Amino acid sequence: MLHLRLITPSDKTDDVVRLIEKTVGTTHLVVVPGAARNPAGDVVMCDVAREAGDELLTSLQELGLDRTGSIAVENIDLSLSKRADKAEAEAPGEGADAVLWEHLTDATHEESTLSATYLAFITLATMIAACGVVLDNAILIVGAMAVGPEFGPLAGVCTAIVQRAPRLALRSLIALLVGFAVAMLLTVGFSLFMDAVGLFTKAQLEADRPNTDFIYAPDWFSFVVALLAGAAGTLSLTSAKSGALVGVAISVTTVPAAANAAVALVYSDTHQAVRSSEQLLLNLMGIVLAGTLTLLTQKWLWSRQRHLSKGRQGH
């Protein structure tokens, strides 16, 4: 269930209340006249089944409430109410399958912002991966994958394509490209320092590395895994079940490939630098392709499900 807290201009409160009352899957409607001060107006609260949330939010925006008042949405972790159970049963579809497009756009907008924190995480992840590459340590590679924040901008690109949001696309691409460029540049400096103090050597990079040589060996399996991870990651963002995202992060070779390319550049190993870059691009393209197709499929399936449900209710 979702909890909505709305601030409505007094002249629009009746329209908002009627809209909530006619939306299947809503309950616990509360109206507090004149309670809002900034902006001035009434406060309207209600609970709505997740599967009916996107339709209600879209209708509230069509009333202009996002411009003249306020729309706040919270997840309800626990609701002990027969009315809430009834509302969820009446709403079309399953809550875990519902996509809140406004929430997804807002979340990816935040995750794809080029900030100091984002740059710090992707740089640290790349440096950790550089250590894993030189030491042929798979544990460090996995740790670097988990730390890397690059899935946020990738999800932002997918969402922007489906929602036709050019500003989100531009923001996501800037975060992705600048983030990897800065991380690789700083990792080159880090590798030079580690070489100067004798902790990195060219012999280590070019030695047999059975645990990490896959990083600079792109093949069809790399693309297939990227497709699967992109689909799983997108589902984890759009559904109510988001625990899979960490698993997605450690299944694709993005940050490790960037790290291997950076270290290879330090030692003028053109072969590894080029192959690692190919691995990076292959994974990025696979994730974006799968994520976009997943969102398009979800949008089509959910639209069809709602249409069929309304048809059954009409009869």
Tab-separated table of C-alpha atoms in Angstrom:
chain	number	residue	atom	x	y	z
A	1	MET	CA	0.000	0.000	0.000
A	2	LEU	CA	0.968	3.618	-0.587
A	3	HIS	CA	0.070	6.611	1.555
A	4	LEU	CA	-0.686	9.876	-0.230
A	5	ARG	CA	-0.579	13.265	1.479
A	6	LEU	CA	-1.964	16.014	-0.703
A	7	ILE	CA	-2.165	19.777	-0.276
A	8	THR	CA	-4.995	21.032	-2.448
A	9	PRO	CA	-6.294	24.563	-3.139
A	10	SER	CA	-9.742	24.850	-1.553
A	11	ASP	CA	-11.447	25.218	-4.923
A	12	LYS	CA	-9.967	21.901	-6.123
A	13	THR	CA	-10.526	19.789	-3.014
A	14	ASP	CA	-13.913	18.457	-4.135
A	15	ASP	CA	-12.468	17.400	-7.503
A	16	VAL	CA	-9.571	15.662	-5.780
A	17	VAL	CA	-11.872	13.849	-3.355
A	18	ARG	CA	-14.141	12.675	-6.175
A	19	LEU	CA	-11.137	11.418	-8.094
A	20	ILE	CA	-9.877	9.426	-5.107
A	21	GLU	CA	-13.319	7.991	-4.373
A	22	LYS	CA	-13.805	6.733	-7.934
A	23	THR	CA	-10.303	5.190	-8.146
A	24	VAL	CA	-10.497	1.467	-7.469
A	25	GLY	CA	-8.053	0.456	-4.747
A	26	THR	CA	-8.227	3.538	-2.487
A	27	THR	CA	-9.270	3.733	1.143
A	28	HIS	CA	-8.757	5.628	4.429
A	29	LEU	CA	-9.696	8.987	2.907
A	30	VAL	CA	-9.147	11.939	5.261
A	31	VAL	CA	-9.888	15.624	4.519
A	32	VAL	CA	-8.652	18.395	6.829
A	33	PRO	CA	-10.053	21.733	5.580
A	34	GLY	CA	-7.779	24.766	5.858
A	35	ALA	CA	-4.924	22.877	7.542
A	36	ALA	CA	-2.208	23.752	5.008
A	37	ARG	CA	-0.322	27.047	5.320
A	38	ASN	CA	2.404	26.869	2.665
A	39	PRO	CA	0.886	26.554	0.178
A	40	ALA	CA	-2.462	27.524	1.653
A	41	GLY	CA	-5.268	25.024	1.224
A	42	ASP	CA	-6.724	21.773	2.485
A	43	VAL	CA	-4.903	18.577	3.403
A	44	VAL	CA	-6.203	15.373	1.829
A	45	MET	CA	-4.788	11.981	2.801
A	46	CYS	CA	-5.578	8.488	1.593
A	47	ASP	CA	-4.112	5.022	1.154
A	48	VAL	CA	-4.008	3.400	-2.252
A	49	ALA	CA	-2.995	-0.032	-3.463
A	50	ARG	CA	0.350	0.108	-5.250
A	51	GLU	CA	-1.180	-1.311	-8.418
A	52	ALA	CA	-3.608	1.644	-8.574
A	53	GLY	CA	-1.016	4.237	-7.571
A	54	ASP	CA	0.312	5.213	-11.002
A	55	GLU	CA	-3.167	5.848	-12.407
A	56	LEU	CA	-4.131	8.015	-9.418
A	57	LEU	CA	-0.882	10.002	-9.498
A	58	THR	CA	-1.302	10.652	-13.225
A	59	SER	CA	-4.860	11.892	-12.697
A	60	LEU	CA	-3.800	14.174	-9.826
A	61	GLN	CA	-1.144	15.701	-12.057
A	62	GLU	CA	-3.727	16.237	-14.776
A	63	LEU	CA	-5.645	18.302	-12.212
A	64	GLY	CA	-2.513	20.418	-11.826
A	65	LEU	CA	-2.026	19.492	-8.191
A	66	ASP	CA	1.748	19.166	-8.610
A	67	ARG	CA	1.821	22.853	-9.625
A	68	THR	CA	-0.818	24.409	-7.390
A	69	GLY	CA	-0.401	22.212	-4.328
A	70	SER	CA	1.637	19.178	-3.329
A	71	ILE	CA	1.696	15.417	-3.835
A	72	ALA	CA	3.717	13.312	-1.376
A	73	VAL	CA	3.883	9.514	-1.562
A	74	GLU	CA	5.151	7.087	1.081
A	75	ASN	CA	5.340	3.291	1.214
A	76	ILE	CA	3.327	1.678	3.992
A	77	ASP	CA	5.342	-1.141	5.528
A	78	LEU	CA	2.486	-2.428	7.680
A	79	SER	CA	-1.234	-1.771	7.504
A	80	LEU	CA	-3.619	-3.691	9.764
A	81	SER	CA	-6.932	-2.877	8.155
A	82	LYS	CA	-9.705	-4.907	6.546
A	83	ARG	CA	-10.455	-1.910	4.333
A	84	ALA	CA	-6.864	-1.863	3.101
A	85	ASP	CA	-7.040	-5.596	2.345
A	86	LYS	CA	-10.271	-5.039	0.432
A	87	ALA	CA	-8.766	-2.144	-1.536
A	88	GLU	CA	-5.761	-4.245	-2.557
A	89	ALA	CA	-8.022	-7.132	-3.573
A	90	GLU	CA	-10.164	-4.830	-5.746
A	91	ALA	CA	-7.249	-3.106	-7.475
A	92	PRO	CA	-6.247	-4.634	-10.821
A	93	GLY	CA	-3.054	-6.670	-10.998
A	94	GLU	CA	-0.437	-7.399	-8.366
A	95	GLY	CA	1.354	-4.743	-6.338
A	96	ALA	CA	4.774	-6.308	-6.920
A	97	ASP	CA	4.274	-5.978	-10.693
A	98	ALA	CA	3.096	-2.362	-10.680
A	99	VAL	CA	5.421	0.353	-11.960
A	100	LEU	CA	5.209	3.822	-10.432
A	101	TRP	CA	6.625	5.791	-13.336
A	102	GLU	CA	6.893	9.076	-11.459
A	103	HIS	CA	8.764	7.344	-8.631
A	104	LEU	CA	11.077	5.606	-11.106
A	105	THR	CA	11.816	8.870	-12.920
A	106	ASP	CA	12.486	10.670	-9.652
A	107	ALA	CA	14.683	7.861	-8.300
A	108	THR	CA	16.780	7.569	-11.460
A	109	HIS	CA	17.071	11.363	-11.632
A	110	GLU	CA	18.627	11.349	-8.167
A	111	GLU	CA	20.837	8.325	-8.805
A	112	SER	CA	22.129	9.730	-12.107
A	113	THR	CA	23.225	13.114	-10.788
A	114	LEU	CA	26.902	13.869	-11.276
A	115	SER	CA	27.879	14.713	-7.702
A	116	ALA	CA	31.024	14.579	-5.607
A	117	THR	CA	29.646	11.518	-3.804
A	118	TYR	CA	28.944	9.713	-7.075
A	119	LEU	CA	32.454	10.475	-8.364
A	120	ALA	CA	33.963	9.347	-5.064
A	121	PHE	CA	32.151	5.994	-5.144
A	122	ILE	CA	32.946	5.182	-8.771
A	123	THR	CA	36.588	6.241	-8.317
A	124	LEU	CA	37.038	4.207	-5.150
A	125	ALA	CA	35.371	1.214	-6.797
A	126	THR	CA	37.724	1.488	-9.775
A	127	MET	CA	40.781	1.727	-7.519
A	128	ILE	CA	39.665	-1.324	-5.545
A	129	ALA	CA	39.206	-3.173	-8.840
A	130	ALA	CA	42.690	-2.092	-9.917
A	131	CYS	CA	44.109	-3.786	-6.829
A	132	GLY	CA	42.053	-6.880	-7.610
A	133	VAL	CA	43.340	-6.918	-11.200
A	134	VAL	CA	47.007	-6.709	-10.236
A	135	LEU	CA	46.671	-9.240	-7.418
A	136	ASP	CA	44.347	-11.522	-9.463
A	137	ASN	CA	41.982	-11.386	-6.501
A	138	ALA	CA	38.360	-12.199	-7.348
A	139	ILE	CA	37.119	-11.045	-3.928
A	140	LEU	CA	38.394	-7.516	-4.547
A	141	ILE	CA	36.761	-7.540	-7.987
A	142	VAL	CA	33.410	-8.521	-6.492
A	143	GLY	CA	33.784	-5.850	-3.821
A	144	ALA	CA	34.505	-3.215	-6.457
A	145	MET	CA	31.414	-4.266	-8.417
A	146	ALA	CA	29.229	-3.884	-5.326
A	147	VAL	CA	30.630	-0.416	-4.539
A	148	GLY	CA	30.256	0.942	-8.077
A	149	PRO	CA	27.229	3.266	-8.511
A	150	GLU	CA	27.061	3.085	-12.307
A	151	PHE	CA	23.723	1.241	-12.495
A	152	GLY	CA	21.896	4.447	-11.471
A	153	PRO	CA	22.834	6.383	-14.633
A	154	LEU	CA	22.280	3.285	-16.766
A	155	ALA	CA	18.753	2.951	-15.358
A	156	GLY	CA	18.313	6.666	-15.966
A	157	VAL	CA	19.134	6.230	-19.655
A	158	CYS	CA	16.632	3.362	-19.962
A	159	THR	CA	13.903	5.338	-18.184
A	160	ALA	CA	14.591	8.419	-20.291
A	161	ILE	CA	14.240	6.426	-23.507
A	162	VAL	CA	10.914	4.866	-22.472
A	163	GLN	CA	9.481	8.049	-20.918
A	164	ARG	CA	10.918	10.300	-23.640
A	165	ALA	CA	12.700	12.477	-21.107
A	166	PRO	CA	15.668	14.120	-22.882
A	167	ARG	CA	16.856	16.005	-19.793
A	168	LEU	CA	17.089	12.793	-17.783
A	169	ALA	CA	18.909	11.130	-20.684
A	170	LEU	CA	21.451	13.959	-20.883
A	171	ARG	CA	21.973	13.995	-17.112
A	172	SER	CA	22.456	10.220	-17.030
A	173	LEU	CA	24.873	10.162	-19.956
A	174	ILE	CA	26.947	12.965	-18.441
A	175	ALA	CA	27.135	11.135	-15.101
A	176	LEU	CA	28.071	7.889	-16.850
A	177	LEU	CA	30.709	9.262	-19.224
A	178	VAL	CA	32.258	11.832	-16.904
A	179	GLY	CA	32.151	9.386	-13.996
A	180	PHE	CA	34.081	6.669	-15.817
A	181	ALA	CA	36.504	9.189	-17.358
A	182	VAL	CA	37.349	10.732	-13.984
A	183	ALA	CA	37.561	7.320	-12.276
A	184	MET	CA	39.921	5.935	-14.921
A	185	LEU	CA	42.085	9.061	-14.915
A	186	LEU	CA	42.460	9.007	-11.133
A	187	THR	CA	43.091	5.258	-11.222
A	188	VAL	CA	45.944	5.876	-13.666
A	189	GLY	CA	47.439	8.258	-11.088
A	190	PHE	CA	46.794	5.716	-8.331
A	191	SER	CA	48.497	2.987	-10.366
A	192	LEU	CA	51.528	5.190	-11.011
A	193	PHE	CA	51.829	5.792	-7.278
A	194	MET	CA	51.465	2.088	-6.483
A	195	ASP	CA	54.114	1.304	-9.105
A	196	ALA	CA	56.458	3.905	-7.615
A	197	VAL	CA	56.247	2.302	-4.173
A	198	GLY	CA	56.667	-1.182	-5.618
A	199	LEU	CA	53.139	-2.500	-4.993
A	200	PHE	CA	52.111	-2.696	-8.679
A	201	THR	CA	54.354	-4.192	-11.366
A	202	LYS	CA	54.002	-4.833	-15.072
A	203	ALA	CA	54.881	-8.477	-14.481
A	204	GLN	CA	51.825	-8.882	-12.245
A	205	LEU	CA	49.534	-7.370	-14.881
A	206	GLU	CA	50.861	-9.541	-17.693
A	207	ALA	CA	51.157	-12.758	-15.697
A	208	ASP	CA	48.603	-15.555	-15.958
A	209	ARG	CA	45.511	-14.361	-14.072
A	210	PRO	CA	43.025	-17.233	-14.006
A	211	ASN	CA	40.677	-15.426	-11.618
A	212	THR	CA	40.442	-12.100	-13.469
A	213	ASP	CA	41.500	-12.621	-17.099
A	214	PHE	CA	37.815	-12.595	-18.107
A	215	ILE	CA	37.875	-8.827	-17.585
A	216	TYR	CA	39.775	-8.246	-20.841
A	217	ALA	CA	38.247	-11.154	-22.756
A	218	PRO	CA	34.847	-9.945	-24.032
A	219	ASP	CA	32.697	-12.558	-25.765
A	220	TRP	CA	29.056	-13.437	-26.333
A	221	PHE	CA	28.727	-14.651	-22.752
A	222	SER	CA	29.675	-11.165	-21.553
A	223	PHE	CA	26.840	-9.680	-23.605
A	224	VAL	CA	24.342	-12.332	-22.513
A	225	VAL	CA	25.169	-11.756	-18.824
A	226	ALA	CA	24.845	-7.989	-19.341
A	227	LEU	CA	21.398	-8.498	-20.897
A	228	LEU	CA	20.247	-10.702	-18.031
A	229	ALA	CA	21.669	-8.337	-15.412
A	230	GLY	CA	20.089	-5.323	-17.093
A	231	ALA	CA	16.673	-6.979	-17.049
A	232	ALA	CA	17.042	-8.097	-13.417
A	233	GLY	CA	18.285	-4.700	-12.274
A	234	THR	CA	15.419	-2.886	-13.981
A	235	LEU	CA	12.883	-5.240	-12.416
A	236	SER	CA	14.410	-4.652	-8.985
A	237	LEU	CA	14.004	-0.890	-9.430
A	238	THR	CA	10.440	-0.970	-10.723
A	239	SER	CA	8.953	-3.614	-8.457
A	240	ALA	CA	8.308	-3.569	-4.747
A	241	LYS	CA	11.055	-6.188	-4.368
A	242	SER	CA	14.405	-4.407	-4.712
A	243	GLY	CA	16.762	-6.819	-2.975
A	244	ALA	CA	18.196	-8.104	-6.266
A	245	LEU	CA	20.064	-4.915	-7.161
A	246	VAL	CA	23.251	-5.813	-5.276
A	247	GLY	CA	23.364	-9.148	-7.086
A	248	VAL	CA	23.026	-7.317	-10.385
A	249	ALA	CA	25.904	-5.001	-9.484
A	250	ILE	CA	28.303	-7.909	-8.972
A	251	SER	CA	27.333	-9.767	-12.129
A	252	VAL	CA	28.550	-7.329	-14.801
A	253	THR	CA	32.107	-6.330	-15.648
A	254	THR	CA	31.901	-2.540	-15.902
A	255	VAL	CA	34.048	-1.070	-13.114
A	256	PRO	CA	36.644	-3.927	-13.271
A	257	ALA	CA	36.994	-3.434	-17.033
A	258	ALA	CA	37.570	0.296	-16.563
A	259	ALA	CA	40.157	-0.457	-13.870
A	260	ASN	CA	41.985	-3.005	-16.007
A	261	ALA	CA	42.109	-0.538	-18.893
A	262	ALA	CA	43.539	2.160	-16.607
A	263	VAL	CA	46.275	-0.096	-15.221
A	264	ALA	CA	47.075	-1.423	-18.716
A	265	LEU	CA	47.520	2.159	-19.969
A	266	VAL	CA	50.093	2.792	-17.242
A	267	TYR	CA	52.188	-0.135	-18.484
A	268	SER	CA	51.504	0.548	-22.208
A	269	ASP	CA	49.743	-2.790	-22.604
A	270	THR	CA	47.624	-1.830	-25.612
A	271	HIS	CA	46.043	-5.253	-25.996
A	272	GLN	CA	44.580	-5.353	-22.484
A	273	ALA	CA	43.569	-1.678	-22.620
A	274	VAL	CA	41.630	-2.135	-25.862
A	275	ARG	CA	40.035	-5.444	-24.876
A	276	SER	CA	39.038	-4.100	-21.448
A	277	SER	CA	37.444	-1.060	-23.114
A	278	GLU	CA	35.517	-3.394	-25.428
A	279	GLN	CA	34.335	-5.351	-22.384
A	280	LEU	CA	33.186	-2.125	-20.729
A	281	LEU	CA	31.263	-0.911	-23.783
A	282	LEU	CA	29.732	-4.347	-24.381
A	283	ASN	CA	28.398	-4.488	-20.830
A	284	LEU	CA	27.069	-0.934	-20.913
A	285	MET	CA	25.236	-1.526	-24.193
A	286	GLY	CA	23.801	-4.834	-22.994
A	287	ILE	CA	22.458	-3.319	-19.766
A	288	VAL	CA	20.868	-0.340	-21.545
A	289	LEU	CA	19.301	-2.548	-24.223
A	290	ALA	CA	17.871	-5.040	-21.735
A	291	GLY	CA	16.722	-2.347	-19.315
A	292	THR	CA	14.898	-0.429	-22.039
A	293	LEU	CA	13.207	-3.547	-23.422
A	294	THR	CA	12.198	-4.584	-19.888
A	295	LEU	CA	10.571	-1.214	-19.188
A	296	LEU	CA	8.766	-1.243	-22.541
A	297	THR	CA	7.495	-4.771	-21.859
A	298	GLN	CA	6.342	-3.822	-18.358
A	299	LYS	CA	4.561	-0.759	-19.687
A	300	TRP	CA	2.752	-2.780	-22.338
A	301	LEU	CA	1.821	-5.659	-20.024
A	302	TRP	CA	0.578	-3.354	-17.273
A	303	SER	CA	-1.489	-1.301	-19.736
A	304	ARG	CA	-3.019	-4.485	-21.136
A	305	GLN	CA	-3.730	-5.843	-17.652
A	306	ARG	CA	-5.486	-2.656	-16.585
A	307	HIS	CA	-7.516	-2.612	-19.808
A	308	LEU	CA	-8.670	-6.201	-19.309
A	309	SER	CA	-9.493	-5.535	-15.651
A	310	LYS	CA	-11.587	-2.482	-16.507
A	311	GLY	CA	-13.352	-4.521	-19.187
A	312	ARG	CA	-14.282	-7.185	-16.622
A	313	GLN	CA	-15.492	-4.521	-14.173
A	314	GLY	CA	-17.627	-2.958	-16.912
A	315	HIS	CA	-19.448	-6.247	-17.356
